Short mmCIF file of C-alpha atoms and ligand atoms in Angstrom, two decimals:
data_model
loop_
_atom_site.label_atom_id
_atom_site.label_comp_id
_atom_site.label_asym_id
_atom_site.label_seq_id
_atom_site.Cartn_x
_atom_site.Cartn_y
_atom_site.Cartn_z
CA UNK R 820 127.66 114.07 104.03
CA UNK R 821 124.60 113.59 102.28
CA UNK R 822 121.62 114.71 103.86
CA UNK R 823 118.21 111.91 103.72
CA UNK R 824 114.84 113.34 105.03
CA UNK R 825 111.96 111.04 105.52
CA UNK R 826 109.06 112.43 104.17
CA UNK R 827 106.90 110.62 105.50
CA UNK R 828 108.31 111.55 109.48
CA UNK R 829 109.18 115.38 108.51
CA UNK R 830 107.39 115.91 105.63
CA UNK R 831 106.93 120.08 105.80
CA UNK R 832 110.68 120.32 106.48
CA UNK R 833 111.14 117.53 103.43
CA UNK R 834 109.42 120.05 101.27
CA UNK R 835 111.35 123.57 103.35
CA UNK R 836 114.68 122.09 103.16
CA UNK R 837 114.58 120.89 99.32
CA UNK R 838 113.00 124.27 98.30
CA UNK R 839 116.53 125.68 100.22
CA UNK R 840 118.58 123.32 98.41
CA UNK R 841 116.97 123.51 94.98
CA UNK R 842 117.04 127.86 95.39
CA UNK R 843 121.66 127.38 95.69
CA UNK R 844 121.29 126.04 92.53
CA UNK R 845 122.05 122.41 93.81
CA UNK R 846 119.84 119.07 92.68
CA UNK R 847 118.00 117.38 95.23
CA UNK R 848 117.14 113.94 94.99
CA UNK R 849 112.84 113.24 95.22
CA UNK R 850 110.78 110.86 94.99
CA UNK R 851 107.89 110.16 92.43
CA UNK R 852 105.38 107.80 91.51
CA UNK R 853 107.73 106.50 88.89
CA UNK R 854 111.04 106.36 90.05
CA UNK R 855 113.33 108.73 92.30
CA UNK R 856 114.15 112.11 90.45
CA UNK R 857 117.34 113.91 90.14
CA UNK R 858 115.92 117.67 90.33
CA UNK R 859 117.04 120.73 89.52
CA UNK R 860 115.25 124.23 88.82
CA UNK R 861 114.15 123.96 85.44
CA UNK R 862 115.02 127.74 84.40
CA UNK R 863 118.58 127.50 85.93
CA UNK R 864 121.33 126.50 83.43
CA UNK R 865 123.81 126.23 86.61
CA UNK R 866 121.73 123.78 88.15
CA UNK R 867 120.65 122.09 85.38
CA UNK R 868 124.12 121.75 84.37
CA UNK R 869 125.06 119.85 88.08
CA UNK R 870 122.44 117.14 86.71
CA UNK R 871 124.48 116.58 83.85
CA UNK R 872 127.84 116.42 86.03
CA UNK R 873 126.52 114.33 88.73
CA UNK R 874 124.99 111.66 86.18
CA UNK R 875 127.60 112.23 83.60
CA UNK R 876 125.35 112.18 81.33
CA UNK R 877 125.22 113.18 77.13
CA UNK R 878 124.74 116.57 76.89
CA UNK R 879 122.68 116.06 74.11
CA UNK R 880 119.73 114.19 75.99
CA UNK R 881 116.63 116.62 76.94
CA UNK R 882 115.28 116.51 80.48
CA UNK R 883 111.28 116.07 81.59
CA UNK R 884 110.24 119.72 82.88
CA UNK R 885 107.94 118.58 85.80
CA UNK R 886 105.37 120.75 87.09
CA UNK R 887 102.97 121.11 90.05
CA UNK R 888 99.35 121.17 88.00
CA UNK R 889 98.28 121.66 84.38
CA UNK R 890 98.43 125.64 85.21
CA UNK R 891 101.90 125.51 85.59
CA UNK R 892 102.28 123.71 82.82
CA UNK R 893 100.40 125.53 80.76
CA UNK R 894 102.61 128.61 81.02
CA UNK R 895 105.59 127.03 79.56
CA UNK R 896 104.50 124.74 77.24
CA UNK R 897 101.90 125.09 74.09
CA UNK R 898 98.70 122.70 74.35
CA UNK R 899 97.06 120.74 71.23
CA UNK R 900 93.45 119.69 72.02
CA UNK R 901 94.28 116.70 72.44
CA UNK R 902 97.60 116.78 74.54
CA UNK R 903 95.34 118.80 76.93
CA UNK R 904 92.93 116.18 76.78
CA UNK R 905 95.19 113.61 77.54
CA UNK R 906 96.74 115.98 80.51
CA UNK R 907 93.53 116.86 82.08
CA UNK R 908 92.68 112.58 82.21
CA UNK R 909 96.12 111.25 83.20
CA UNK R 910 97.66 114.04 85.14
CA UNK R 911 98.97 113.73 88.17
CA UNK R 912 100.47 110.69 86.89
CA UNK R 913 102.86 108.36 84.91
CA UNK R 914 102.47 110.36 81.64
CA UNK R 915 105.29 112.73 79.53
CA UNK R 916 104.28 114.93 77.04
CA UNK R 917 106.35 115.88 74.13
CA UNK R 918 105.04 119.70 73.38
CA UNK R 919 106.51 122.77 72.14
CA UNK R 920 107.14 125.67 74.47
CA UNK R 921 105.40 128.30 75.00
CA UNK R 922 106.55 131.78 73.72
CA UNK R 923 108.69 133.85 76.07
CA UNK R 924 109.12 129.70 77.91
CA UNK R 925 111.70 130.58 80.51
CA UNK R 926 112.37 126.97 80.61
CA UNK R 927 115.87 127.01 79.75
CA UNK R 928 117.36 125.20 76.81
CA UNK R 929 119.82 123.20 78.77
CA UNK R 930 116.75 120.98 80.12
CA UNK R 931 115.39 120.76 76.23
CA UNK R 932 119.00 120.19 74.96
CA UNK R 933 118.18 123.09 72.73
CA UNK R 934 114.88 121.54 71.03
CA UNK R 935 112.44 123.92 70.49
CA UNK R 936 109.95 121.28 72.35
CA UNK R 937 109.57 120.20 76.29
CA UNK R 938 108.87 116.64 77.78
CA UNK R 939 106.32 117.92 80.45
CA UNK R 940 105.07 115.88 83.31
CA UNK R 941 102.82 116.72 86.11
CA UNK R 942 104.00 113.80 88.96
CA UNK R 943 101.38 112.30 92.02
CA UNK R 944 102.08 112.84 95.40
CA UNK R 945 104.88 114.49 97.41
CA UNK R 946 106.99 115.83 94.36
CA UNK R 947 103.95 117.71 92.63
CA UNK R 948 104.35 119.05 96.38
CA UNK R 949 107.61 120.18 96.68
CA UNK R 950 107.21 121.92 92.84
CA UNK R 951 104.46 123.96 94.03
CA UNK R 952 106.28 125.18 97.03
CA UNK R 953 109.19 126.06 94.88
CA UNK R 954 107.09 127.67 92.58
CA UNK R 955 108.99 126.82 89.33
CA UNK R 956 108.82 124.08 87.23
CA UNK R 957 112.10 121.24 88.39
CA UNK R 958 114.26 119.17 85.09
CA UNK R 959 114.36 115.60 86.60
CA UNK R 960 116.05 112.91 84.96
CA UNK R 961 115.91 109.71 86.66
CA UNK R 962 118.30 110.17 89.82
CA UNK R 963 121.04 107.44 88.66
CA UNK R 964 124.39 107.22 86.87
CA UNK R 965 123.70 107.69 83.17
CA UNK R 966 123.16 104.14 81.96
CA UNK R 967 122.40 102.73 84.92
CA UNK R 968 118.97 101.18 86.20
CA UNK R 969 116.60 103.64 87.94
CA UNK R 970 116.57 103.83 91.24
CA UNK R 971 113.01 103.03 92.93
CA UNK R 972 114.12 103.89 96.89
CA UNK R 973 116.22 106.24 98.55
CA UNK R 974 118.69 103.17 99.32
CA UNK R 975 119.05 102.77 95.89
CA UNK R 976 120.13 106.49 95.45
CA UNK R 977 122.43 106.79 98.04
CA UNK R 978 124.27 103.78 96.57
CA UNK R 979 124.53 104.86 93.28
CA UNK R 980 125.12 108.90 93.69
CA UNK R 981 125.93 109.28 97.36
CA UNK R 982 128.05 112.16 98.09
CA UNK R 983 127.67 113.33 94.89
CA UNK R 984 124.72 114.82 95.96
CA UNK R 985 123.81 116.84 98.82
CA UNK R 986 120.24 116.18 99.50
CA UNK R 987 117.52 112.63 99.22
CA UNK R 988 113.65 113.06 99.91
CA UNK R 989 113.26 109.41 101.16
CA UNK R 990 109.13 108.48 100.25
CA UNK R 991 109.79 104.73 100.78
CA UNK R 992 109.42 102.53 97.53
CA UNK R 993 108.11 103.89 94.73
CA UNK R 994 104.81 102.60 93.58
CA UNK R 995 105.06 102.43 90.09
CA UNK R 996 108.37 101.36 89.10
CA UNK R 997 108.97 101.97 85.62
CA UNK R 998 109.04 105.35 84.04
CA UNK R 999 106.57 108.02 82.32
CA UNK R 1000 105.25 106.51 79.45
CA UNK R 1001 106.12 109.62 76.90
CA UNK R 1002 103.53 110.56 74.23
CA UNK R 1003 103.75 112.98 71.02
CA UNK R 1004 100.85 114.44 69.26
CA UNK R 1005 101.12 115.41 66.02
CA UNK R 1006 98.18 116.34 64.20
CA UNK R 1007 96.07 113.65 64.28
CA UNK R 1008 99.21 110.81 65.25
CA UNK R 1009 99.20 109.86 69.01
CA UNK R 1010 103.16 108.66 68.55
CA UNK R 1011 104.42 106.64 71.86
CA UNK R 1012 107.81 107.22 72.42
CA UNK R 1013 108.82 105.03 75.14
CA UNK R 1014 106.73 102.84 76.88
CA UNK R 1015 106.28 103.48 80.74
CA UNK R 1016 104.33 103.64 83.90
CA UNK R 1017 100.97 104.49 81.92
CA UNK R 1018 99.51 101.68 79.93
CA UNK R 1019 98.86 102.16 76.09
CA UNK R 1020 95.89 100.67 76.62
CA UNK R 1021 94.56 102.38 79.65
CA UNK R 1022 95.10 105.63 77.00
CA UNK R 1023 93.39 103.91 73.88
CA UNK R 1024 90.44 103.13 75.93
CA UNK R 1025 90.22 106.42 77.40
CA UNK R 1026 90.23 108.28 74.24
CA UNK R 1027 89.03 105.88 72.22
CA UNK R 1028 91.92 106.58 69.66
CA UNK R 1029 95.20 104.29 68.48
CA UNK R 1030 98.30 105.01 69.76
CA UNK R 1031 100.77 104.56 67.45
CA UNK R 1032 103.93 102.49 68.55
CA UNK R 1033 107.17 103.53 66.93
CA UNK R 1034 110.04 101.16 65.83
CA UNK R 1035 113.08 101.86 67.75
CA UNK R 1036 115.01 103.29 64.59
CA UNK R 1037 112.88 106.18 64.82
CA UNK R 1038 112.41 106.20 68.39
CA UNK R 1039 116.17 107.08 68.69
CA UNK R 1040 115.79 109.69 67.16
CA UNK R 1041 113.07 111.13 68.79
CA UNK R 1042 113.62 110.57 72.37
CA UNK R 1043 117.54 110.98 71.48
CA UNK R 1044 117.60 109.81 75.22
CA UNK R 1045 116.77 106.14 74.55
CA UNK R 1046 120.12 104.75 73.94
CA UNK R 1047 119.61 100.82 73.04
CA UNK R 1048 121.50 99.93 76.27
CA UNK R 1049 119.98 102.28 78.87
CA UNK R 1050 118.79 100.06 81.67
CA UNK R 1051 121.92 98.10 82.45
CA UNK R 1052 122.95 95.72 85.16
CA UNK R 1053 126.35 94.70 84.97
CA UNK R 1054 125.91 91.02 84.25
CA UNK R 1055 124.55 89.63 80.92
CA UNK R 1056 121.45 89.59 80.48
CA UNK R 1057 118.97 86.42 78.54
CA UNK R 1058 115.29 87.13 77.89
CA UNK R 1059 112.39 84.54 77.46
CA UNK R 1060 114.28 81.73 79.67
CA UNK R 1061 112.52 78.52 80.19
CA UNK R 1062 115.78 76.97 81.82
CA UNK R 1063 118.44 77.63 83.96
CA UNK R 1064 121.57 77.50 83.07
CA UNK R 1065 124.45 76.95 85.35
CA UNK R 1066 125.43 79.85 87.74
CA UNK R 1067 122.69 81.70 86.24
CA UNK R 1068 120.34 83.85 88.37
CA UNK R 1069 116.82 83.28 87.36
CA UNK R 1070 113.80 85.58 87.39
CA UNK R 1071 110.51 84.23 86.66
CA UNK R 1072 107.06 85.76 86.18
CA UNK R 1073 103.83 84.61 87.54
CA UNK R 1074 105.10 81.37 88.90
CA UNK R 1075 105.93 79.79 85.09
CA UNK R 1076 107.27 76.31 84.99
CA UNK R 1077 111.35 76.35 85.11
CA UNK R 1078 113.65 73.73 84.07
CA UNK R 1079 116.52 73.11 85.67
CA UNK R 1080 116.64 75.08 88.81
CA UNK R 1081 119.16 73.33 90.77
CA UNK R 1082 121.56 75.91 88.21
CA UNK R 1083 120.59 78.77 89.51
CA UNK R 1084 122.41 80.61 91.92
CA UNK R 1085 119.26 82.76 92.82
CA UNK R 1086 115.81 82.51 92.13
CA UNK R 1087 113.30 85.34 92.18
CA UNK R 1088 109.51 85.83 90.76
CA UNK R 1089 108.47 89.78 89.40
CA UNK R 1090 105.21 88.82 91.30
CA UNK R 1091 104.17 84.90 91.98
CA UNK R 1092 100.68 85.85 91.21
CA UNK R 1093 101.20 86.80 87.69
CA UNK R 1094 100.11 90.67 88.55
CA UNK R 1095 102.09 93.34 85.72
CA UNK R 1096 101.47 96.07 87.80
CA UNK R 1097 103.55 94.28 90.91
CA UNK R 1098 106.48 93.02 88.53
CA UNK R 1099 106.63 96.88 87.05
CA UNK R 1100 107.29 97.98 90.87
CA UNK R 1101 110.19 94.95 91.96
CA UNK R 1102 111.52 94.83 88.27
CA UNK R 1103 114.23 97.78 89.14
CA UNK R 1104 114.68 96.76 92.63
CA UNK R 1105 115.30 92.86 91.62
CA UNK R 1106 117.73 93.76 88.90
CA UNK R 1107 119.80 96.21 91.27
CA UNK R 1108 119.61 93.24 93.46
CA UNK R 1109 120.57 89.73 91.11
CA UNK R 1110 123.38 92.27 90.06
CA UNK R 1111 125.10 92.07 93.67
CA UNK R 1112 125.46 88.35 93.66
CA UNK R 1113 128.47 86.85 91.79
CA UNK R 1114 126.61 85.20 88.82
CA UNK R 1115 127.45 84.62 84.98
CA UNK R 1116 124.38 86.20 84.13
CA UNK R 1117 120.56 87.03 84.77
CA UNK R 1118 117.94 85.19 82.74
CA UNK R 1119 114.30 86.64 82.50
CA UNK R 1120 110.88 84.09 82.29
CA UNK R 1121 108.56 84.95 79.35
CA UNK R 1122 106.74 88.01 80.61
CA UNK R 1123 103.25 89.11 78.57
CA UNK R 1124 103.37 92.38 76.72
CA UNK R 1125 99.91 93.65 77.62
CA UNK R 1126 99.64 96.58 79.65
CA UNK R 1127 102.23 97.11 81.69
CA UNK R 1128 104.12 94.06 80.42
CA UNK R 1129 105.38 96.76 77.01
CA UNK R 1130 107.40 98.52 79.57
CA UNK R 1131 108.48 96.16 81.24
CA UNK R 1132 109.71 93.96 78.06
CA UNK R 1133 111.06 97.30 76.98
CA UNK R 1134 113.43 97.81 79.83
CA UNK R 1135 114.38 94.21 79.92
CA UNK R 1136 115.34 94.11 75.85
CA UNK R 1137 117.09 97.59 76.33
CA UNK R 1138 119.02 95.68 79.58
CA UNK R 1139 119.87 93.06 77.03
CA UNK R 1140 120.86 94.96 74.28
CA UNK R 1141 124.77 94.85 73.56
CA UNK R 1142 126.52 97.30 75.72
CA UNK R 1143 128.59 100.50 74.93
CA UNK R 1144 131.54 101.25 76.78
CA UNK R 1145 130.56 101.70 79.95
CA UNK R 1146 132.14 104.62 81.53
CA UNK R 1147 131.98 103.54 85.16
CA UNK R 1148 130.97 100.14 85.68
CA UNK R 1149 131.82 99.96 89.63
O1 TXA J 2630 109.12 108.73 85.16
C1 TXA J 2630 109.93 109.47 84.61
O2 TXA J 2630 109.75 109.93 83.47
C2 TXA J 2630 111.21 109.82 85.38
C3 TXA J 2630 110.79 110.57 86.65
C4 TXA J 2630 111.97 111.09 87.43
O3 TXA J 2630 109.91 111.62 86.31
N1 TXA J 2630 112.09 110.58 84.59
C5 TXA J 2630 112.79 110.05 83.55
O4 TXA J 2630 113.63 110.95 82.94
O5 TXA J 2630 112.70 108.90 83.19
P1 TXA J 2630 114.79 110.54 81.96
O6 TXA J 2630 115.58 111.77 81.79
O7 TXA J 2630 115.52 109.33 82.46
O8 TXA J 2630 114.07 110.22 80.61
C6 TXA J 2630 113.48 111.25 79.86
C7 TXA J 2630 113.25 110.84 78.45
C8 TXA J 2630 114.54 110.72 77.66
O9 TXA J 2630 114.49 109.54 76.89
C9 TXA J 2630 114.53 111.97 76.77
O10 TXA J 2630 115.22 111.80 75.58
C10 TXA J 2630 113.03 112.16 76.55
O11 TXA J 2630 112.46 111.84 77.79
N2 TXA J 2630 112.72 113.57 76.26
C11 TXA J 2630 112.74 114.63 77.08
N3 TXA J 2630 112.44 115.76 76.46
C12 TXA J 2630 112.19 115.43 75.17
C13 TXA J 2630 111.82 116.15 73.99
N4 TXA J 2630 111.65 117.48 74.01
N5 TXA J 2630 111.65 115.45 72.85
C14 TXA J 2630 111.81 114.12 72.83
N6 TXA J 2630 112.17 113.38 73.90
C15 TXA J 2630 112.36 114.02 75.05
MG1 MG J 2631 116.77 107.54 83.15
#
């Protein structure tokens, strides 16, 4: 049976009981600002390895090392000036970055799938938490089948991994929505490498410097985790619909003008009001649910690619991008 604590009832035996769990070795599901976490102790190749097995995911895609504070961090990765710059702004919070590790690192190369660099990320709220109580830094992936869309509540984990996994830290809904946005310095390059929780603009302004946005070529490379098809529902999925077509679902943005509702076997809005920030935290949750009801496919309103609109087109082009084989589609 798989064990769900409610943080917000039992919150020091949340954090007790996943520091027991996480010290056998076994992942523990938490939540984060972004979305739930699959974690495992970061230095442990035998539970790293379980995160692979439960997601069954490619072997050859690096994990996020996620630590309690920039101290932690500091001790297993290497800091430019200005990736400690951007940690000291944005941290605790939606932001990955890509750095090398530190000498003697005891982060082990199963989380950096051997690359002699570490996604680092320093999470808000009750996972920075349960990091700090555990006292080493935790590999999270998001805490879904590979390929799948990210879960964003404990329901959604349970449904997806269930008794593959022994324990879920249930913090409600999570209040972003959309993963890290991930971020490389080199030299004098800011290079985004996916898209996420942290607007490129909110870091532009900040530091008064461009980010530079990478095509998706090279972004594969990079970030070999960003397979074109990552975020997946299982029906087909159409992007900048003005109409509905018969037995479609239909998701619309900000209240937009529709044509031909009376087609659509389901109607929902991101967020009536138009807000990016709102649509960012329903778009997982909406897309997990359009994909229970019987329809011929899911077609997406217009949605505007400022702020947190990038991330969220991102997700929805990567949800509409022709499909690999699926390995388990149930
Ligand atoms: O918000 C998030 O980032 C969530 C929560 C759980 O923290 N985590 C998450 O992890 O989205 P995951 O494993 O689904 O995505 C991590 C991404 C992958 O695309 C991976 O390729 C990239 O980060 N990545 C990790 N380490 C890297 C490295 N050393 N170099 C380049 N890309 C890296
Ligand atoms: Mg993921």
């Amino acid at each position: 049976m798989t064990e769900i604590i409610d943080i917000r009832e039992e919150h020091s035996w949340a954090v007790a009981r996943g520091c027991q769990v996480l010290t056998e070795a076994e992942p523990v599901a938490m939540p984060t600002e972004t979305v739930y976490g699959l974690a495992a102790d970061a230095t442990n190749p035998a539970a790293i390895a379980r995160i692979y097995e439960i997601k069954g995911r490619p072997q050859f895609n690096p994990l996020i090392a996620h630590m309690s504070d920039f101290a932690m961090a500091e001790r297993y990765a290497r800091f430019d000036p200005v990736s400690r710059i951007l940690a000291k702004m944005f941290w605790p919070g939606p932001l990955t970055l890509i750095l090398p590790l530190a000498e003697n690192s005891e982060i082990h190369p199963l989380c950096t799938a051997g690359l002699d660099t570490v996604g680092v990320r320093v999470p808000k709220g009750f996972a920075g938490e349960l990091i700090e109580a555990f006292g080493r830094p935790l590999a999270a992936p998001s805490a879904n089948t590979s390929g799948r869309v990210s879960p964003t509540s404990a329901e959604h984990v349970a449904a997806d991994l269930g008794e593959k996994i022994r324990l879920i830290l249930d913090g409600g809904a999570s209040d972003v929505g959309v993963e890290s946005t991930i971020i490389k310095v080199e030299g004098d390059v800011i290079r985004l490498l996916r898209p996420g929780g942290l607007a490129v603009e909110d870091i532009e302004n900040r530091i008064g410097h461009a980010v530079l946005r990478q095509d998706t070529a090279g972004a594969a490379i990079e970030a070999p985790g960003m397979l074109a098809s990552h975020y997946a529902p299982a029906a087909a999925v159409r992007l900048n619909a003005q109409v509905v077509l018969p037995g479609e679902i239909f998701v619309n943005f900000g209240s937009q003008p529709v044509a031909d509702t009376d087609n659509a076997i389901a109607l929902f809005d991101l967020s009536s009001t138009g807000s990016l920030r709102e649509a960012a935290a329903n778009l997982f949750a909406i897309m997990k649910m359009a994909d229970q009801l019987p329809a011929r496919g899911i077609a997406f309103a217009p949605i505007p690619r400022h702020g947190l609109g990038e991330a969220i087109n991102d997700r929805l082009a990567r949800a509409a991008a022709p499909r690999p084989e699926v390995s388990d589609a149930t």
